[in-house]
Coordinates of C-alpha atoms in Angstrom, one line a residue:
M1 CA 0.0 0.0 0.0
P2 CA 1.5 3.4 -1.0
T3 CA 2.0 5.5 2.1
H4 CA 1.4 8.7 0.2
A5 CA -2.3 7.7 -0.1
L6 CA -2.6 8.3 3.6
L7 CA -1.6 11.9 3.6
R8 CA -5.0 13.3 2.9
L9 CA -6.3 11.5 5.9
A10 CA -3.9 13.3 8.3
F11 CA -6.6 15.2 10.2
A12 CA -9.3 12.6 10.5
A13 CA -8.1 11.1 13.8
A14 CA -11.1 10.5 16.0
S15 CA -11.9 12.1 19.4
L16 CA -14.9 11.0 21.3
T17 CA -17.0 12.1 24.3
L18 CA -19.0 9.3 25.9
T19 CA -22.5 9.6 27.4
A20 CA -25.4 7.3 28.0
S21 CA -26.5 5.6 24.8
A22 CA -30.1 5.6 23.6
Q23 CA -31.3 2.2 22.5
L24 CA -33.0 1.3 19.2
N25 CA -35.2 -1.7 18.9
G26 CA -34.7 -3.5 15.6
P27 CA -33.2 -2.2 12.3
F28 CA -32.6 1.5 12.0
V29 CA -32.0 4.3 9.5
G30 CA -30.4 7.7 9.7
A31 CA -32.6 10.8 9.0
Q32 CA -30.6 14.0 8.2
Q33 CA -31.6 16.6 10.7
A34 CA -29.4 19.5 9.8
K35 CA -26.4 20.8 7.9
L36 CA -24.0 22.9 9.9
A37 CA -22.0 25.4 7.9
I38 CA -20.1 28.6 8.1
A39 CA -22.3 31.7 7.6
S40 CA -19.6 33.5 5.5
P41 CA -17.0 31.0 4.4
A42 CA -13.6 31.8 3.0
F43 CA -11.5 29.7 0.6
T44 CA -9.1 28.8 3.5
D45 CA -11.8 27.1 5.6
A46 CA -11.9 23.4 6.3
L47 CA -14.9 22.9 8.6
G48 CA -15.4 19.3 9.7
A49 CA -11.7 18.4 10.0
A50 CA -12.5 17.6 13.6
L51 CA -15.8 17.4 15.5
D52 CA -17.7 16.1 18.4
V53 CA -21.3 15.9 19.7
D54 CA -22.7 15.6 23.2
G55 CA -26.5 15.8 23.7
D56 CA -27.7 19.0 22.1
T57 CA -24.2 20.5 21.6
A58 CA -22.0 20.0 18.5
V59 CA -18.5 21.5 17.9
L60 CA -16.7 21.6 14.6
G61 CA -13.1 22.5 14.2
N62 CA -11.9 24.8 11.4
P63 CA -8.1 24.7 11.9
S64 CA -7.1 26.3 8.7
S65 CA -9.4 29.4 8.9
V66 CA -8.2 32.9 9.0
S67 CA -9.2 34.3 12.5
A68 CA -8.7 37.9 13.5
G69 CA -6.7 38.4 10.3
L70 CA -4.3 35.6 11.3
S71 CA -3.6 32.9 8.7
Q72 CA -4.0 29.3 9.7
A73 CA -5.0 30.4 13.2
G74 CA -8.1 28.3 13.4
A75 CA -11.4 28.4 15.2
A76 CA -14.1 26.2 16.8
L77 CA -17.7 26.6 15.9
V78 CA -20.3 25.6 18.5
F79 CA -23.9 24.7 17.5
R80 CA -26.8 24.0 19.8
R81 CA -30.1 22.2 19.3
S82 CA -33.4 23.5 20.6
A83 CA -36.7 21.9 19.6
G84 CA -35.0 20.0 16.8
A85 CA -33.3 23.0 15.2
W86 CA -29.6 23.6 15.3
T87 CA -28.2 27.2 15.4
Q88 CA -24.7 28.5 15.9
E89 CA -24.1 29.4 19.5
S90 CA -20.5 30.6 19.4
T91 CA -17.2 30.8 17.6
L92 CA -14.3 30.1 19.9
V93 CA -10.6 31.1 19.6
S94 CA -7.8 31.1 22.1
L95 CA -6.9 34.2 24.1
D96 CA -3.4 34.1 22.7
L97 CA -4.3 33.2 19.2
E98 CA -1.4 33.4 16.6
A99 CA -1.0 32.7 13.0
G100 CA -0.2 29.0 12.3
D101 CA -1.7 27.8 15.6
R102 CA -4.2 25.5 13.8
F103 CA -6.5 25.9 16.7
A104 CA -9.4 23.3 16.8
G105 CA -7.5 20.7 14.7
A106 CA -8.9 18.4 17.4
V107 CA -11.9 19.0 19.5
A108 CA -14.0 17.2 22.2
V109 CA -17.1 18.3 24.2
D110 CA -18.6 16.8 27.3
G111 CA -21.6 18.7 28.8
D112 CA -20.5 22.4 29.4
T113 CA -16.8 21.7 28.8
L114 CA -15.0 21.8 25.5
V115 CA -11.4 21.3 24.6
A116 CA -9.6 22.3 21.4
G117 CA -6.0 21.3 20.3
A118 CA -3.6 23.7 18.6
V119 CA -0.7 21.6 17.3
G120 CA 1.0 24.6 15.6
K121 CA 1.3 26.6 18.8
V122 CA 4.7 28.1 19.4
L123 CA 5.8 28.0 23.0
A124 CA 8.7 30.3 24.1
G125 CA 10.1 30.2 20.6
V126 CA 9.7 26.4 20.2
G127 CA 7.8 25.7 17.0
R128 CA 4.9 23.3 16.9
A129 CA 5.3 22.4 20.5
G130 CA 1.5 22.6 20.7
A131 CA -1.2 23.4 23.2
A132 CA -4.7 22.6 24.2
Y133 CA -7.4 25.0 25.4
V134 CA -10.3 24.2 27.8
F135 CA -13.5 26.2 27.6
V136 CA -16.5 26.1 29.9
R137 CA -20.1 27.3 29.3
S138 CA -22.4 29.2 31.5
G139 CA -25.8 29.6 29.9
S140 CA -24.9 30.2 26.3
T141 CA -21.5 31.9 27.0
W142 CA -18.3 30.1 26.6
T143 CA -15.1 31.3 28.3
Q144 CA -11.5 30.0 28.2
Q145 CA -10.8 28.1 31.5
Q146 CA -7.2 27.1 31.0
K147 CA -4.4 26.6 28.5
L148 CA -2.6 23.3 28.8
V149 CA 0.9 22.5 27.6
A150 CA 3.1 19.4 28.1
S151 CA 5.4 19.4 31.1
D152 CA 8.3 18.6 28.7
A153 CA 7.2 20.6 25.6
A154 CA 9.7 20.4 22.7
L155 CA 10.1 21.3 19.0
F156 CA 7.6 19.6 16.7
D157 CA 5.9 17.6 19.5
N158 CA 2.4 18.3 18.0
F159 CA 0.8 18.4 21.4
G160 CA -2.9 18.7 20.9
Y161 CA -3.0 16.6 17.7
S162 CA -5.9 14.5 19.1
V163 CA -8.0 15.0 22.2
A164 CA -10.6 13.1 24.2
L165 CA -12.7 14.2 27.2
S166 CA -14.5 12.2 29.8
G167 CA -15.9 14.2 32.8
D168 CA -13.0 15.8 34.6
T169 CA -10.3 13.7 32.7
L170 CA -8.7 14.9 29.5
L171 CA -6.4 13.1 27.2
V172 CA -4.1 15.1 24.9
S173 CA -1.8 13.5 22.4
A174 CA 1.6 14.6 21.1
N175 CA 2.2 12.3 18.2
G176 CA 5.5 14.0 17.3
D177 CA 7.1 13.7 20.7
D178 CA 10.5 12.1 20.9
V179 CA 10.3 9.5 23.7
N180 CA 13.6 8.3 25.2
N181 CA 15.4 9.8 22.2
V182 CA 13.2 7.8 19.8
I183 CA 12.2 10.4 17.2
N184 CA 8.4 10.8 16.6
A185 CA 7.6 7.9 18.8
G186 CA 4.7 9.9 20.2
S187 CA 3.0 10.2 23.6
A188 CA -0.2 11.2 25.3
Y189 CA -0.8 13.3 28.4
V190 CA -3.6 12.9 31.0
F191 CA -4.9 15.9 32.8
V192 CA -7.5 16.0 35.6
R193 CA -9.7 18.8 36.8
S194 CA -10.3 19.7 40.5
G195 CA -11.9 22.9 41.6
G196 CA -11.8 24.3 38.1
V197 CA -8.0 23.8 37.7
W198 CA -6.5 21.2 35.4
T199 CA -3.2 19.5 36.3
Q200 CA -1.1 16.9 34.5
Q201 CA -1.6 13.5 36.0
A202 CA 0.4 11.2 33.7
K203 CA 2.4 10.9 30.5
L204 CA 1.7 7.8 28.5
S205 CA 3.8 6.1 25.9
A206 CA 4.1 2.7 24.3
S207 CA 6.1 0.1 26.1
D208 CA 7.8 -0.7 22.8
A209 CA 8.0 2.8 21.4
G210 CA 9.6 2.9 18.0
F211 CA 10.9 5.5 15.5
G212 CA 8.1 7.4 13.6
E213 CA 5.3 5.3 15.0
Q214 CA 3.3 8.4 16.0
F215 CA 1.7 7.0 19.1
G216 CA -1.2 9.4 19.8
Q217 CA -2.4 10.1 16.3
A218 CA -5.8 9.1 17.5
V219 CA -7.1 8.8 21.1
A220 CA -10.3 7.8 22.9
L221 CA -11.2 7.9 26.5
D222 CA -14.0 6.3 28.7
G223 CA -13.6 6.9 32.4
D224 CA -10.5 5.0 33.6
T225 CA -9.7 3.5 30.2
A226 CA -7.8 5.2 27.4
L227 CA -7.2 3.9 23.9
I228 CA -4.2 5.4 22.1
A229 CA -3.2 4.5 18.5
A230 CA 0.2 4.2 16.8
P231 CA -0.8 3.8 13.2
F232 CA 2.7 3.6 11.9
D233 CA 3.9 1.0 14.4
N234 CA 6.4 -1.5 12.9
Q235 CA 5.1 -4.6 14.5
T236 CA 8.0 -6.6 13.0
P237 CA 10.5 -5.9 10.3
Q238 CA 8.1 -7.7 8.0
L239 CA 5.1 -5.6 9.2
S240 CA 6.4 -2.1 8.7
G241 CA 3.7 0.5 9.3
A242 CA 1.0 -2.1 10.1
G243 CA -0.1 -0.1 13.1
S244 CA -1.4 -0.8 16.5
A245 CA -3.5 0.6 19.4
Y246 CA -2.7 0.5 23.1
V247 CA -5.1 0.2 26.0
F248 CA -4.2 2.0 29.3
T249 CA -6.2 1.8 32.5
R250 CA -6.2 3.9 35.6
S251 CA -6.2 2.8 39.3
G252 CA -6.3 5.7 41.6
A253 CA -4.0 8.2 40.0
S254 CA -1.8 5.6 38.3
W255 CA -2.0 4.6 34.6
T256 CA -0.6 1.3 33.3
Q257 CA -0.6 -0.3 29.8
Q258 CA -3.2 -3.1 29.8
Q259 CA -2.7 -4.5 26.3
K260 CA -1.5 -3.8 22.8
L261 CA -4.1 -4.4 20.1
V262 CA -3.1 -5.5 16.6
A263 CA -5.0 -6.8 13.6
F264 CA -5.3 -10.6 13.3
D265 CA -4.5 -10.1 9.5
A266 CA -2.0 -7.3 9.9
A267 CA -0.1 -6.3 6.7
P268 CA 2.5 -3.6 6.0
F269 CA 1.2 -0.1 5.9
D270 CA -2.4 -1.0 6.9
N271 CA -2.5 2.2 9.1
F272 CA -4.3 0.2 11.8
G273 CA -5.1 2.8 14.5
H274 CA -5.7 5.8 12.2
S275 CA -9.0 6.2 14.1
V276 CA -10.2 4.8 17.4
A277 CA -13.2 4.8 19.6
I278 CA -14.0 3.1 23.0
W279 CA -17.2 2.5 24.9
G280 CA -17.0 0.5 28.2
D281 CA -15.4 -2.9 27.3
T282 CA -15.6 -2.4 23.5
A283 CA -12.9 -0.8 21.3
L284 CA -13.2 0.1 17.6
V285 CA -10.1 0.6 15.5
G286 CA -9.9 1.9 11.9
A287 CA -7.4 0.7 9.4
P288 CA -8.1 2.7 6.2
A289 CA -5.2 1.3 4.2
D290 CA -6.1 -2.3 4.7
D291 CA -6.0 -4.4 1.5
H292 CA -8.7 -7.0 1.1
S293 CA -10.9 -8.6 -1.5
G294 CA -8.2 -7.9 -4.1
F295 CA -8.5 -4.1 -3.6
S296 CA -5.6 -1.9 -2.4
D297 CA -6.5 0.5 0.4
A298 CA -10.1 -0.6 0.6
G299 CA -10.0 -0.1 4.3
A300 CA -11.6 -1.8 7.3
A301 CA -12.3 -1.4 11.0
Y302 CA -11.9 -3.9 13.9
V303 CA -13.9 -4.5 17.0
Y304 CA -12.3 -5.8 20.3
T305 CA -14.0 -6.6 23.5
R306 CA -12.7 -6.9 27.1
T307 CA -13.4 -9.7 29.5
G308 CA -11.7 -9.1 32.9
A309 CA -8.4 -7.5 31.8
T310 CA -8.1 -9.2 28.5
W311 CA -9.1 -7.8 25.1
A312 CA -10.0 -10.2 22.2
F313 CA -10.9 -9.6 18.6
Q314 CA -14.7 -9.7 17.9
H315 CA -15.4 -8.5 14.4
K316 CA -14.0 -6.9 11.2
F317 CA -16.1 -4.4 9.2
T318 CA -15.5 -4.1 5.5
S319 CA -17.3 -2.2 2.8
L320 CA -20.5 -3.6 1.3
A321 CA -18.9 -3.2 -2.1
P322 CA -15.1 -3.0 -1.7
G323 CA -13.0 -0.9 -4.1
V324 CA -9.6 0.6 -4.6
D325 CA -8.7 3.6 -2.4
Q326 CA -12.0 3.7 -0.4
Y327 CA -10.2 4.2 2.9
M328 CA -12.9 2.7 5.0
G329 CA -12.1 3.2 8.7
N330 CA -10.6 6.7 8.2
A331 CA -13.0 7.7 11.0
V332 CA -15.0 5.7 13.5
A333 CA -17.4 6.2 16.4
L334 CA -19.0 4.0 19.0
S335 CA -22.0 4.4 21.4
G336 CA -23.5 1.5 23.2
A337 CA -24.3 -1.2 20.7
I338 CA -24.0 1.1 17.6
A339 CA -20.8 1.5 15.6
L340 CA -20.1 4.0 12.8
V341 CA -17.4 3.5 10.2
A342 CA -16.6 6.2 7.7
Q343 CA -14.9 6.0 4.3
S344 CA -13.9 8.9 2.2
S345 CA -14.3 7.3 -1.2
V346 CA -17.2 5.1 -2.3
D347 CA -16.8 4.9 -6.1
N348 CA -18.3 1.4 -6.2
I349 CA -21.5 2.3 -4.4
D350 CA -22.4 5.8 -5.5
P351 CA -21.1 7.4 -8.7
S352 CA -21.2 10.9 -7.2
D353 CA -18.4 9.8 -4.8
P354 CA -19.2 12.0 -1.8
G355 CA -18.0 9.6 0.9
A356 CA -20.2 7.6 3.2
V357 CA -20.7 6.4 6.8
Y358 CA -21.8 2.9 7.5
A359 CA -23.9 2.1 10.7
Y360 CA -23.9 -1.3 12.4
S361 CA -25.6 -2.7 15.5
R362 CA -24.6 -5.5 17.9
S363 CA -26.8 -8.1 19.4
G364 CA -24.9 -10.4 21.8
A365 CA -21.6 -10.8 20.0
T366 CA -23.0 -10.4 16.5
W367 CA -22.7 -7.2 14.5
S368 CA -25.1 -6.5 11.7
Y369 CA -25.1 -3.8 9.0
E370 CA -28.0 -1.3 9.4
T371 CA -27.8 1.6 7.1
T372 CA -25.6 4.0 5.2
L373 CA -25.5 7.7 5.8
W374 CA -25.2 10.1 2.9
P375 CA -25.7 13.9 2.8
G376 CA -28.7 15.3 1.1
D377 CA -26.6 17.5 -1.2
A378 CA -23.8 15.0 -1.9
A379 CA -21.3 16.1 -4.5
N380 CA -18.2 14.6 -6.1
G381 CA -15.1 14.8 -3.8
D382 CA -16.9 16.1 -0.7
E383 CA -15.0 13.7 1.6
F384 CA -18.1 13.1 3.6
G385 CA -17.0 11.1 6.5
S386 CA -13.8 13.0 7.2
A387 CA -14.7 12.8 10.9
V388 CA -17.6 11.3 12.8
A389 CA -19.0 11.4 16.3
L390 CA -21.9 9.6 17.9
D391 CA -23.9 10.3 21.1
G392 CA -26.8 7.9 21.6
V393 CA -28.8 8.3 18.3
T394 CA -27.4 11.6 17.3
T395 CA -24.6 11.4 14.7
L396 CA -22.4 14.2 13.5
V397 CA -20.4 13.7 10.3
G398 CA -17.8 16.0 8.8
S399 CA -17.6 16.7 5.1
L400 CA -14.2 18.3 4.7
K401 CA -14.6 19.5 1.1
T402 CA -18.3 20.3 0.8
A403 CA -18.4 23.5 -1.3
S404 CA -14.6 23.5 -0.9
V405 CA -15.0 24.9 2.6
G406 CA -16.4 21.9 4.6
A407 CA -19.6 21.3 6.6
G408 CA -21.0 19.1 9.3
Y409 CA -24.2 17.0 9.0
V410 CA -26.4 15.9 11.8
F411 CA -28.4 12.6 11.5
E412 CA -30.8 11.1 13.9
L413 CA -30.9 7.3 14.0
Q414 CA -34.5 6.0 13.9
T415 CA -36.1 2.6 14.0
S416 CA -36.6 1.3 10.5
P417 CA -38.9 1.6 8.7
A418 CA -39.5 5.0 10.1
L419 CA -42.7 6.9 9.2
Y420 CA -42.5 10.7 8.7
C421 CA -44.3 13.6 7.1
T422 CA -48.1 14.4 7.2
A423 CA -50.9 12.6 5.4
K424 CA -53.6 14.6 3.6
T425 CA -57.2 14.3 5.0
N426 CA -59.4 13.0 2.2
S427 CA -62.8 14.1 1.0
Q428 CA -64.5 11.7 3.4
G429 CA -62.7 13.1 6.4
C430 CA -60.3 10.1 6.7
V431 CA -56.6 10.3 7.2
P432 CA -55.0 7.5 5.2
T433 CA -52.4 5.5 7.2
L434 CA -49.1 4.1 5.9
S435 CA -47.6 1.0 7.5
T436 CA -45.0 -1.7 6.8
S437 CA -44.5 -5.3 7.6
G438 CA -41.4 -7.5 7.1
A439 CA -37.9 -6.2 6.4
P440 CA -36.4 -4.6 3.3
S441 CA -33.8 -7.0 1.9
A442 CA -31.8 -7.6 -1.4
S443 CA -31.7 -11.3 -0.9
S444 CA -34.6 -12.5 1.3
A445 CA -37.5 -14.4 -0.4
A446 CA -39.8 -13.0 2.2
A447 CA -42.0 -10.0 1.5
F448 CA -41.5 -6.4 2.7
Q449 CA -45.0 -5.0 2.4
I450 CA -45.8 -1.3 2.3
H451 CA -49.5 -0.9 3.2
A452 CA -51.9 2.0 2.9
S453 CA -55.2 1.8 4.8
S454 CA -58.2 4.1 5.3
V455 CA -57.9 5.2 1.6
L456 CA -60.9 5.8 -0.7
N457 CA -62.6 2.7 -2.1
Q458 CA -62.5 1.8 -5.8
K459 CA -59.8 4.4 -6.7
I460 CA -56.6 4.2 -8.6
G461 CA -53.4 4.7 -6.6
L462 CA -49.8 4.0 -6.7
L463 CA -46.6 4.0 -4.6
F464 CA -43.8 6.3 -5.6
Y465 CA -40.3 6.4 -4.1
G466 CA -37.0 8.3 -4.2
F467 CA -33.7 8.6 -2.3
E468 CA -34.0 11.9 -0.5
P469 CA -36.8 13.1 1.9
A470 CA -38.9 16.2 1.6
N471 CA -41.7 17.9 3.5
A472 CA -43.2 20.4 1.1
P473 CA -46.7 21.6 0.2
F474 CA -48.1 19.6 -2.8
Q475 CA -51.6 19.2 -4.2
D476 CA -53.2 20.6 -1.0
G477 CA -51.2 18.1 1.0
W478 CA -47.5 17.3 1.5
I479 CA -45.0 15.6 -0.7
C480 CA -42.5 13.7 1.4
I481 CA -39.9 12.8 -1.2
Q482 CA -37.5 15.0 -3.2
P483 CA -37.6 14.5 -7.0
P484 CA -36.6 12.6 -9.0
T485 CA -39.0 9.9 -8.0
T486 CA -40.0 6.6 -9.5
R487 CA -43.6 5.4 -9.8
T488 CA -44.8 1.8 -9.4
A489 CA -47.7 0.3 -11.4
P490 CA -51.2 1.7 -10.5
Q491 CA -53.6 -0.4 -8.5
N492 CA -57.3 -0.2 -7.7
S493 CA -57.8 0.3 -4.0
G494 CA -60.8 -2.1 -3.8
G495 CA -63.0 -2.0 -0.8
S496 CA -66.8 -1.8 -0.7
A497 CA -68.9 -0.6 -3.6
L498 CA -69.6 3.1 -4.2
P499 CA -70.5 5.6 -2.9
D500 CA -67.2 6.9 -1.6
N501 CA -66.0 5.7 1.8
C502 CA -62.7 4.8 3.4
T503 CA -62.7 1.0 3.0
G504 CA -60.0 1.0 0.3
S505 CA -56.5 -0.4 0.9
Y506 CA -53.2 -0.9 -0.9
S507 CA -50.3 -3.2 -0.5
F508 CA -47.0 -3.5 -2.4
D509 CA -44.1 -5.9 -1.9
F510 CA -41.0 -3.8 -2.2
N511 CA -38.6 -6.7 -1.9
A512 CA -40.1 -8.2 -5.1
L513 CA -39.1 -4.9 -6.8
I514 CA -35.6 -5.0 -5.4
R515 CA -35.1 -8.6 -6.5
S516 CA -36.4 -7.9 -10.0
G517 CA -33.5 -5.7 -10.8
A518 CA -35.8 -3.3 -12.6
D519 CA -34.2 -0.3 -10.7
P520 CA -30.4 -0.7 -10.5
L521 CA -30.3 2.0 -7.8
L522 CA -32.1 -0.3 -5.3
V523 CA -28.9 -1.8 -3.8
I524 CA -27.8 -2.9 -0.4
G525 CA -27.2 0.2 1.8
R526 CA -29.5 2.5 -0.2
D527 CA -31.9 4.6 1.9
V528 CA -35.4 4.6 0.3
F529 CA -38.3 7.0 0.9
A530 CA -41.8 5.9 -0.2
Q531 CA -45.2 7.5 -0.3
Y532 CA -48.7 6.5 -1.6
W533 CA -50.8 8.7 -4.0
S534 CA -54.4 8.1 -5.1
R535 CA -57.3 9.8 -6.8
D536 CA -59.9 11.7 -4.8
P537 CA -62.6 13.0 -7.3
A538 CA -64.8 14.5 -4.5
Y539 CA -62.1 16.6 -2.9
S540 CA -62.8 20.3 -3.1
G541 CA -59.3 21.3 -4.1
V542 CA -56.7 19.2 -6.0
K543 CA -58.4 15.9 -6.4
T544 CA -55.7 13.6 -5.1
G545 CA -54.9 11.8 -1.8
L546 CA -51.5 11.5 -0.1
T547 CA -50.3 9.3 2.8
S548 CA -47.4 10.0 5.1
A549 CA -44.1 8.4 4.0
A550 CA -41.8 5.5 5.0
H551 CA -38.0 5.7 5.3
F552 CA -36.1 2.4 5.2
A553 CA -32.6 1.1 4.3
I554 CA -32.1 -2.0 2.0
Q555 CA -30.5 -4.7 4.0
P556 CA -28.3 -7.5 2.6

């Protein structure tokens, strides 16, 4: 695998904040809730290079932005959700902001505390020593609480390259730190807060630190457990750059290395550890340069679980349709029994190549694919999935090159099929009801029925579908799907004989349509939005009927 292919992933290291996970019963889909963007963007912006979400607060880093007239100074944009709507709450910069700081190249948020790394910070004339800044919120006002630096700061340490926050414990990496005279071996620093003051508790490094391994390129933290990656670890002379991830645990104020995680199928330059996430006794590690299925740099992600003090491999995620240079695993997130794995190129799945995020769920020890997240305004080269964060059912995805300046997208995970939008009351005063039975599948012989009930009797109607949702006025009701849409064959609603009443019904087996191959866009991973339309000759306005709509993802 060519190492140059990894350069464009350099700022996708994951940083996670962990909170209680909401549970979803059964299959789920992701509904896009908002697009978070810069009000007045500039060509230097790169929103979504780093991000995090906690409850109703989202933070997106923009490390290359011009702030206060300072080139590459950086900024962090904070958004807040109220009644389902996201609005920008604040733009944060450090009190000692300077050109080249690259402030907010890494970010994390937990409640009313936010941390932003600034790898380019010059300390007492020492270039790229780096710093991290902690902010706290009161009401809707954020103030800088403290600036943190390494106790042994040195040239090109890159302190602040990746950050993770869990309550009053903060983990800050320095992937360029020279450890015991080993150049760029990398390290990570633990800080704890007491009485509003942060102090360094420990410095962590790999027990087998090696040249250029960049321990700390990605970090994750959950309580007393830290997961720190070294994606260029040379496991053996034959496994140069295969990568690894290290688990550390805390007892009292003492941190010790618990285990080193490696891929069971490690190969040179896999970049295992480019991204990491941890939740309780589960760890998720991305390897975006993994070769498999005959494709170079297709990418993958690995799940490990802990029993007692021992970690064991549980599952390997790969793309539904592997291809060259997909870089699956360039960002990962984990919350309860839900895992997200991003990839920055999906040429084999969607010709528009915006990038994608795959969502999986676990039952017992078994992981299953659930849905694929795509932005509603996907465009070629967006690099959707440059970063990803998950809190319960709220997902935040970075899209580093959207409109050339970047953006963040918020999705809410919902039980599938999910019903949405508003049905139109018909001429007889009935509200037609849409429902589903079965599961959408590309291979199952079983039916996935989409039903409409309480529709007018003896009327022609049909199901139409598309791949993006809408909620716009249409024919005196609401259209719930963005065009272009595809119509299925018309059917008579049946029911009792005339005059008009609400005894009509409709049923359509969508799995039969998928299996037929009539629509080549109906593939595994595709999100589908479907709505039923019918005639209503007695209606006083536009003489048609419309149900609500169903959102579902096609399963394997």
